[in-house]
């Protein structure tokens, strides 16, 4: 072993001893003062301060983490803002409707009848749960608060027939807060007033209305003249009326349906029963 190799071995042992001593001194100072002191390291016979490096590394990492968090928050907020309700072409949502005008009416408290309570508030919609065996309110009927001030027009009716739910639309959720409208607040209606304040739903009109599950352009509901028919006779009569309207225009009243053609399947059934009753010579009671 030559002199250079011996010097290198001695130098390495000295550096290791110095690092050990510095580590012990640093730990003793931290315990005594209760704060982190500067940390040193000996590399190649040079004493280097590594506390600033660690601080810079930690600060840079914290800055990168904070920037990443801010970016994530911004992205999530942007995604929330840009998130839209899936709709078909030409379909309108509740957000596309025009603003609602304020109702400037107030009724005496004795003219009101307790009909339900506010069950929930969703964005700018207030949902009213009605009591059982109360008259069913039609769309655009006015519901009131306990002091006689108007809550708003009925925007939609849904739920069970015996106890339907009503939704009241507002221009914003802030408007609901400003008017002190809260959950479980009692809701009233005016039974002694007629339309447009109070308008009832009549089941006969609902049964007479024709509905359809068919799909039209862009998966929207079909127009009334293109609805499905539940009976071949009704479809035939509707086609005859459409042909008459195309042929005579607005003066389609001049078109006359053949006198022996029944207007509905029930009339056709009654005619058949009547003919059979005459043939059998038995009394006939029309349905």
Tab-separated table of C-alpha atoms in Angstrom:
chain	number	residue	atom	x	y	z
A	1	UNK	CA	0.000	0.000	0.000
A	2	UNK	CA	1.526	3.278	-1.087
A	3	UNK	CA	1.278	6.645	0.615
A	4	UNK	CA	-1.563	7.957	-1.592
A	5	UNK	CA	-3.821	5.047	-0.756
A	6	UNK	CA	-3.130	5.483	2.950
A	7	UNK	CA	-3.969	9.179	2.736
A	8	UNK	CA	-7.292	8.416	1.003
A	9	UNK	CA	-8.237	5.899	3.691
A	10	UNK	CA	-7.404	8.313	6.473
A	11	UNK	CA	-9.331	11.106	4.736
A	12	UNK	CA	-12.441	8.934	4.420
A	13	UNK	CA	-12.264	7.946	8.084
A	14	UNK	CA	-11.890	11.590	9.119
A	15	UNK	CA	-14.875	12.642	7.004
A	16	UNK	CA	-17.017	9.863	8.485
A	17	UNK	CA	-15.994	10.867	12.013
A	18	UNK	CA	-16.802	14.536	11.346
A	19	UNK	CA	-20.234	13.667	9.917
A	20	UNK	CA	-20.982	11.531	12.962
A	21	UNK	CA	-19.984	14.345	15.327
A	22	UNK	CA	-22.034	16.931	13.372
A	23	UNK	CA	-25.083	14.674	13.448
A	24	UNK	CA	-24.886	14.232	17.221
A	25	UNK	CA	-24.352	17.940	17.826
A	26	UNK	CA	-27.286	18.834	15.570
A	27	UNK	CA	-29.648	16.439	17.338
A	28	UNK	CA	-28.558	17.748	20.754
A	29	UNK	CA	-29.191	21.336	19.660
A	30	UNK	CA	-32.645	20.459	18.283
A	31	UNK	CA	-33.614	18.756	21.531
A	32	UNK	CA	-32.323	21.666	23.627
A	33	UNK	CA	-33.866	24.500	21.597
A	34	UNK	CA	-36.971	22.715	20.376
A	35	UNK	CA	-36.412	24.079	16.853
A	36	UNK	CA	-34.700	22.726	13.794
A	37	UNK	CA	-31.186	23.975	13.405
A	38	UNK	CA	-29.071	24.083	10.286
A	39	UNK	CA	-27.816	20.743	9.015
A	40	UNK	CA	-24.394	20.287	7.509
A	41	UNK	CA	-22.763	17.574	5.499
A	42	UNK	CA	-19.093	17.048	4.648
A	43	UNK	CA	-18.434	15.988	1.069
A	44	UNK	CA	-14.952	15.721	-0.295
A	45	UNK	CA	-13.439	17.601	2.670
A	46	UNK	CA	-15.901	20.502	2.207
A	47	UNK	CA	-18.623	21.475	4.686
A	48	UNK	CA	-21.916	22.154	2.796
A	49	UNK	CA	-25.196	23.563	4.174
A	50	UNK	CA	-28.043	21.243	3.096
A	51	UNK	CA	-30.848	22.835	5.124
A	52	UNK	CA	-31.502	25.459	2.452
A	53	UNK	CA	-31.641	22.742	-0.201
A	54	UNK	CA	-34.224	20.749	1.718
A	55	UNK	CA	-36.259	23.878	2.380
A	56	UNK	CA	-36.168	24.831	-1.282
A	57	UNK	CA	-37.139	21.292	-2.267
A	58	UNK	CA	-40.029	21.244	0.215
A	59	UNK	CA	-41.184	24.710	-0.832
A	60	UNK	CA	-41.050	23.777	-4.504
A	61	UNK	CA	-42.953	20.546	-3.841
A	62	UNK	CA	-45.575	22.384	-1.762
A	63	UNK	CA	-45.922	24.999	-4.471
A	64	UNK	CA	-46.373	22.310	-7.110
A	65	UNK	CA	-48.947	20.526	-4.918
A	66	UNK	CA	-50.866	23.757	-4.318
A	67	UNK	CA	-50.779	24.587	-8.018
A	68	UNK	CA	-52.020	21.088	-8.833
A	69	UNK	CA	-54.840	21.439	-6.291
A	70	UNK	CA	-55.841	24.831	-7.692
A	71	UNK	CA	-55.790	23.430	-11.206
A	72	UNK	CA	-57.952	20.500	-10.117
A	73	UNK	CA	-60.413	22.851	-8.427
A	74	UNK	CA	-60.551	25.047	-11.508
A	75	UNK	CA	-61.057	22.029	-13.748
A	76	UNK	CA	-63.830	20.649	-11.534
A	77	UNK	CA	-65.561	24.024	-11.408
A	78	UNK	CA	-65.232	24.362	-15.157
A	79	UNK	CA	-66.642	20.878	-15.634
A	80	UNK	CA	-69.552	21.725	-13.333
A	81	UNK	CA	-70.279	24.924	-15.219
A	82	UNK	CA	-69.993	23.258	-18.599
A	83	UNK	CA	-72.081	20.255	-17.582
A	84	UNK	CA	-75.389	20.361	-19.453
A	85	UNK	CA	-78.584	18.385	-19.261
A	86	UNK	CA	-78.863	15.912	-22.160
A	87	UNK	CA	-81.684	17.061	-24.434
A	88	UNK	CA	-82.875	16.243	-27.915
A	89	UNK	CA	-82.849	18.700	-30.776
A	90	UNK	CA	-85.637	21.241	-30.370
A	91	UNK	CA	-86.388	20.215	-26.774
A	92	UNK	CA	-86.765	22.978	-24.199
A	93	UNK	CA	-85.717	22.586	-20.581
A	94	UNK	CA	-86.750	24.496	-17.481
A	95	UNK	CA	-83.669	26.686	-17.928
A	96	UNK	CA	-84.915	27.872	-21.338
A	97	UNK	CA	-88.229	29.228	-20.057
A	98	UNK	CA	-88.865	32.982	-19.792
A	99	UNK	CA	-88.676	34.675	-16.372
A	100	UNK	CA	-91.699	34.601	-14.092
A	101	UNK	CA	-93.598	37.762	-13.267
A	102	UNK	CA	-94.387	38.523	-9.639
A	103	UNK	CA	-97.974	37.988	-8.488
A	104	UNK	CA	-99.486	41.133	-6.996
A	105	UNK	CA	-102.439	39.517	-5.241
A	106	UNK	CA	-103.192	38.901	-1.577
A	107	UNK	CA	-106.230	37.018	-0.280
A	108	UNK	CA	-107.842	37.093	3.168
A	109	UNK	CA	-106.688	34.280	5.414
A	110	UNK	CA	-110.276	33.123	6.010
A	111	UNK	CA	-110.637	32.418	2.258
A	112	UNK	CA	-107.764	29.940	2.267
A	113	UNK	CA	-107.762	26.207	2.930
A	114	UNK	CA	-104.738	24.246	4.124
A	115	UNK	CA	-103.856	21.778	1.361
A	116	UNK	CA	-100.256	20.671	1.981
A	117	UNK	CA	-96.715	21.578	2.927
A	118	UNK	CA	-93.392	22.309	1.238
A	119	UNK	CA	-91.569	18.978	1.102
A	120	UNK	CA	-88.350	19.989	-0.668
A	121	UNK	CA	-86.538	22.791	-2.492
A	122	UNK	CA	-84.490	21.823	-5.553
A	123	UNK	CA	-82.511	24.639	-7.138
A	124	UNK	CA	-85.218	27.162	-8.106
A	125	UNK	CA	-88.135	24.697	-7.808
A	126	UNK	CA	-90.287	24.374	-4.683
A	127	UNK	CA	-92.082	21.028	-4.296
A	128	UNK	CA	-95.388	20.961	-2.399
A	129	UNK	CA	-96.752	17.689	-1.000
A	130	UNK	CA	-100.547	17.827	-0.843
A	131	UNK	CA	-102.791	16.130	1.697
A	132	UNK	CA	-104.989	13.185	0.783
A	133	UNK	CA	-108.569	13.734	-0.401
A	134	UNK	CA	-107.896	17.330	-1.425
A	135	UNK	CA	-108.999	18.635	-4.838
A	136	UNK	CA	-106.314	18.272	-7.485
A	137	UNK	CA	-105.036	21.627	-8.714
A	138	UNK	CA	-104.493	22.133	-12.420
A	139	UNK	CA	-101.472	23.789	-14.002
A	140	UNK	CA	-101.138	27.567	-13.476
A	141	UNK	CA	-103.330	27.504	-10.366
A	142	UNK	CA	-102.097	29.824	-7.613
A	143	UNK	CA	-101.000	28.446	-4.239
A	144	UNK	CA	-100.653	30.686	-1.183
A	145	UNK	CA	-98.696	31.001	2.047
A	146	UNK	CA	-100.375	31.182	5.464
A	147	UNK	CA	-100.429	35.010	5.479
A	148	UNK	CA	-102.375	35.162	2.210
A	149	UNK	CA	-99.415	36.085	0.014
A	150	UNK	CA	-99.017	34.049	-3.182
A	151	UNK	CA	-96.469	31.257	-3.272
A	152	UNK	CA	-96.637	30.971	-7.049
A	153	UNK	CA	-98.244	29.264	-10.023
A	154	UNK	CA	-98.353	25.489	-10.263
A	155	UNK	CA	-95.617	24.607	-12.738
A	156	UNK	CA	-96.063	20.830	-12.780
A	157	UNK	CA	-98.214	18.122	-11.183
A	158	UNK	CA	-96.834	14.639	-10.533
A	159	UNK	CA	-97.051	11.740	-8.122
A	160	UNK	CA	-100.058	9.702	-6.936
A	161	UNK	CA	-103.562	10.867	-7.813
A	162	UNK	CA	-104.819	10.713	-4.211
A	163	UNK	CA	-102.014	12.996	-2.964
A	164	UNK	CA	-100.200	14.651	-5.890
A	165	UNK	CA	-97.122	16.826	-5.644
A	166	UNK	CA	-96.894	20.305	-7.135
A	167	UNK	CA	-93.787	22.125	-8.269
A	168	UNK	CA	-93.584	25.925	-8.141
A	169	UNK	CA	-90.970	27.552	-10.357
A	170	UNK	CA	-89.001	30.653	-9.371
A	171	UNK	CA	-86.490	32.744	-11.281
A	172	UNK	CA	-83.582	31.782	-8.996
A	173	UNK	CA	-82.762	30.022	-5.747
A	174	UNK	CA	-81.844	33.417	-4.284
A	175	UNK	CA	-85.438	34.554	-4.767
A	176	UNK	CA	-86.635	31.604	-2.680
A	177	UNK	CA	-84.222	32.544	0.100
A	178	UNK	CA	-85.197	36.217	0.006
A	179	UNK	CA	-88.881	35.326	0.382
A	180	UNK	CA	-88.148	33.149	3.444
A	181	UNK	CA	-89.642	30.049	1.827
A	182	UNK	CA	-88.559	27.041	3.880
A	183	UNK	CA	-89.223	23.316	4.029
A	184	UNK	CA	-92.303	22.185	6.026
A	185	UNK	CA	-93.983	25.582	5.574
A	186	UNK	CA	-97.785	25.192	5.199
A	187	UNK	CA	-99.333	25.800	1.781
A	188	UNK	CA	-102.917	26.872	1.047
A	189	UNK	CA	-105.312	27.232	-1.871
A	190	UNK	CA	-108.420	29.358	-2.451
A	191	UNK	CA	-111.440	27.029	-2.869
A	192	UNK	CA	-113.959	29.871	-3.301
A	193	UNK	CA	-112.174	31.388	-6.287
A	194	UNK	CA	-112.381	30.264	-9.885
A	195	UNK	CA	-109.854	30.292	-12.704
A	196	UNK	CA	-107.252	31.701	-13.132
A	197	UNK	CA	-106.610	31.622	-9.352
A	198	UNK	CA	-108.022	28.154	-8.708
A	199	UNK	CA	-108.431	25.635	-11.488
A	200	UNK	CA	-109.263	22.015	-10.745
A	201	UNK	CA	-108.389	18.866	-12.659
A	202	UNK	CA	-111.461	16.965	-13.881
A	203	UNK	CA	-110.904	13.283	-14.484
A	204	UNK	CA	-113.382	13.206	-17.364
A	205	UNK	CA	-111.232	15.651	-19.290
A	206	UNK	CA	-108.134	13.587	-18.566
A	207	UNK	CA	-109.825	10.428	-19.803
A	208	UNK	CA	-110.932	12.212	-22.974
A	209	UNK	CA	-107.420	13.491	-23.664
A	210	UNK	CA	-105.468	11.324	-26.065
A	211	UNK	CA	-101.915	10.409	-25.174
A	212	UNK	CA	-99.199	8.710	-27.157
A	213	UNK	CA	-95.978	6.843	-26.461
A	214	UNK	CA	-94.807	7.178	-30.045
A	215	UNK	CA	-91.597	8.955	-30.956
A	216	UNK	CA	-91.517	11.820	-33.457
A	217	UNK	CA	-88.675	13.731	-35.038
A	218	UNK	CA	-85.546	13.920	-32.862
A	219	UNK	CA	-87.264	11.557	-30.390
A	220	UNK	CA	-89.801	14.219	-29.318
A	221	UNK	CA	-93.539	13.768	-28.822
A	222	UNK	CA	-95.619	13.726	-32.026
A	223	UNK	CA	-98.113	16.489	-32.878
A	224	UNK	CA	-101.757	15.869	-32.040
A	225	UNK	CA	-102.675	15.064	-35.645
A	226	UNK	CA	-100.073	12.284	-35.762
A	227	UNK	CA	-100.782	10.495	-32.497
A	228	UNK	CA	-101.355	6.761	-32.356
A	229	UNK	CA	-104.890	5.415	-32.344
A	230	UNK	CA	-106.101	2.690	-30.062
A	231	UNK	CA	-108.897	1.650	-32.394
A	232	UNK	CA	-109.079	1.088	-36.147
A	233	UNK	CA	-112.445	2.844	-36.341
A	234	UNK	CA	-111.095	6.005	-34.719
A	235	UNK	CA	-108.109	5.965	-37.053
A	236	UNK	CA	-110.396	5.621	-40.071
A	237	UNK	CA	-112.581	8.518	-38.932
A	238	UNK	CA	-109.555	10.722	-38.313
A	239	UNK	CA	-108.188	9.985	-41.787
A	240	UNK	CA	-111.558	10.841	-43.333
A	241	UNK	CA	-111.562	14.192	-41.543
A	242	UNK	CA	-107.997	14.923	-42.642
A	243	UNK	CA	-108.855	14.139	-46.275
A	244	UNK	CA	-111.904	16.386	-46.054
A	245	UNK	CA	-109.838	19.208	-44.624
A	246	UNK	CA	-107.243	18.894	-47.399
A	247	UNK	CA	-109.974	18.789	-50.039
A	248	UNK	CA	-112.205	21.618	-48.817
A	249	UNK	CA	-109.658	23.664	-46.843
A	250	UNK	CA	-111.084	25.740	-44.007
A	251	UNK	CA	-114.560	25.098	-45.400
A	252	UNK	CA	-114.300	21.429	-44.532
A	253	UNK	CA	-117.666	21.594	-42.717
A	254	UNK	CA	-119.292	21.119	-46.107
A	255	UNK	CA	-117.933	17.590	-46.032
A	256	UNK	CA	-120.472	15.176	-44.603
A	257	UNK	CA	-119.699	11.814	-43.125
A	258	UNK	CA	-122.014	9.086	-44.423
A	259	UNK	CA	-125.091	8.944	-42.177
A	260	UNK	CA	-124.719	5.236	-41.435
A	261	UNK	CA	-121.104	5.649	-40.237
A	262	UNK	CA	-120.839	5.520	-36.418
A	263	UNK	CA	-118.802	8.240	-34.743
A	264	UNK	CA	-117.078	5.950	-32.270
A	265	UNK	CA	-116.586	2.257	-31.495
A	266	UNK	CA	-119.127	2.542	-28.666
A	267	UNK	CA	-121.784	3.825	-31.092
A	268	UNK	CA	-120.955	1.017	-33.497
A	269	UNK	CA	-121.369	-1.495	-30.666
A	270	UNK	CA	-124.698	0.082	-29.634
A	271	UNK	CA	-125.941	-0.082	-33.224
A	272	UNK	CA	-125.075	-3.765	-33.439
A	273	UNK	CA	-126.801	-4.476	-30.121
A	274	UNK	CA	-129.859	-2.528	-31.273
A	275	UNK	CA	-130.104	-4.512	-34.500
A	276	UNK	CA	-129.741	-7.812	-32.663
A	277	UNK	CA	-132.330	-6.755	-30.067
A	278	UNK	CA	-134.863	-5.940	-32.776
A	279	UNK	CA	-134.235	-9.266	-34.438
A	280	UNK	CA	-134.734	-11.109	-31.138
A	281	UNK	CA	-137.616	-8.830	-30.076
A	282	UNK	CA	-136.050	-7.937	-26.707
A	283	UNK	CA	-135.717	-4.468	-25.101
A	284	UNK	CA	-132.423	-2.641	-25.662
A	285	UNK	CA	-130.802	-0.281	-23.145
A	286	UNK	CA	-128.193	1.929	-24.787
A	287	UNK	CA	-124.803	2.055	-23.060
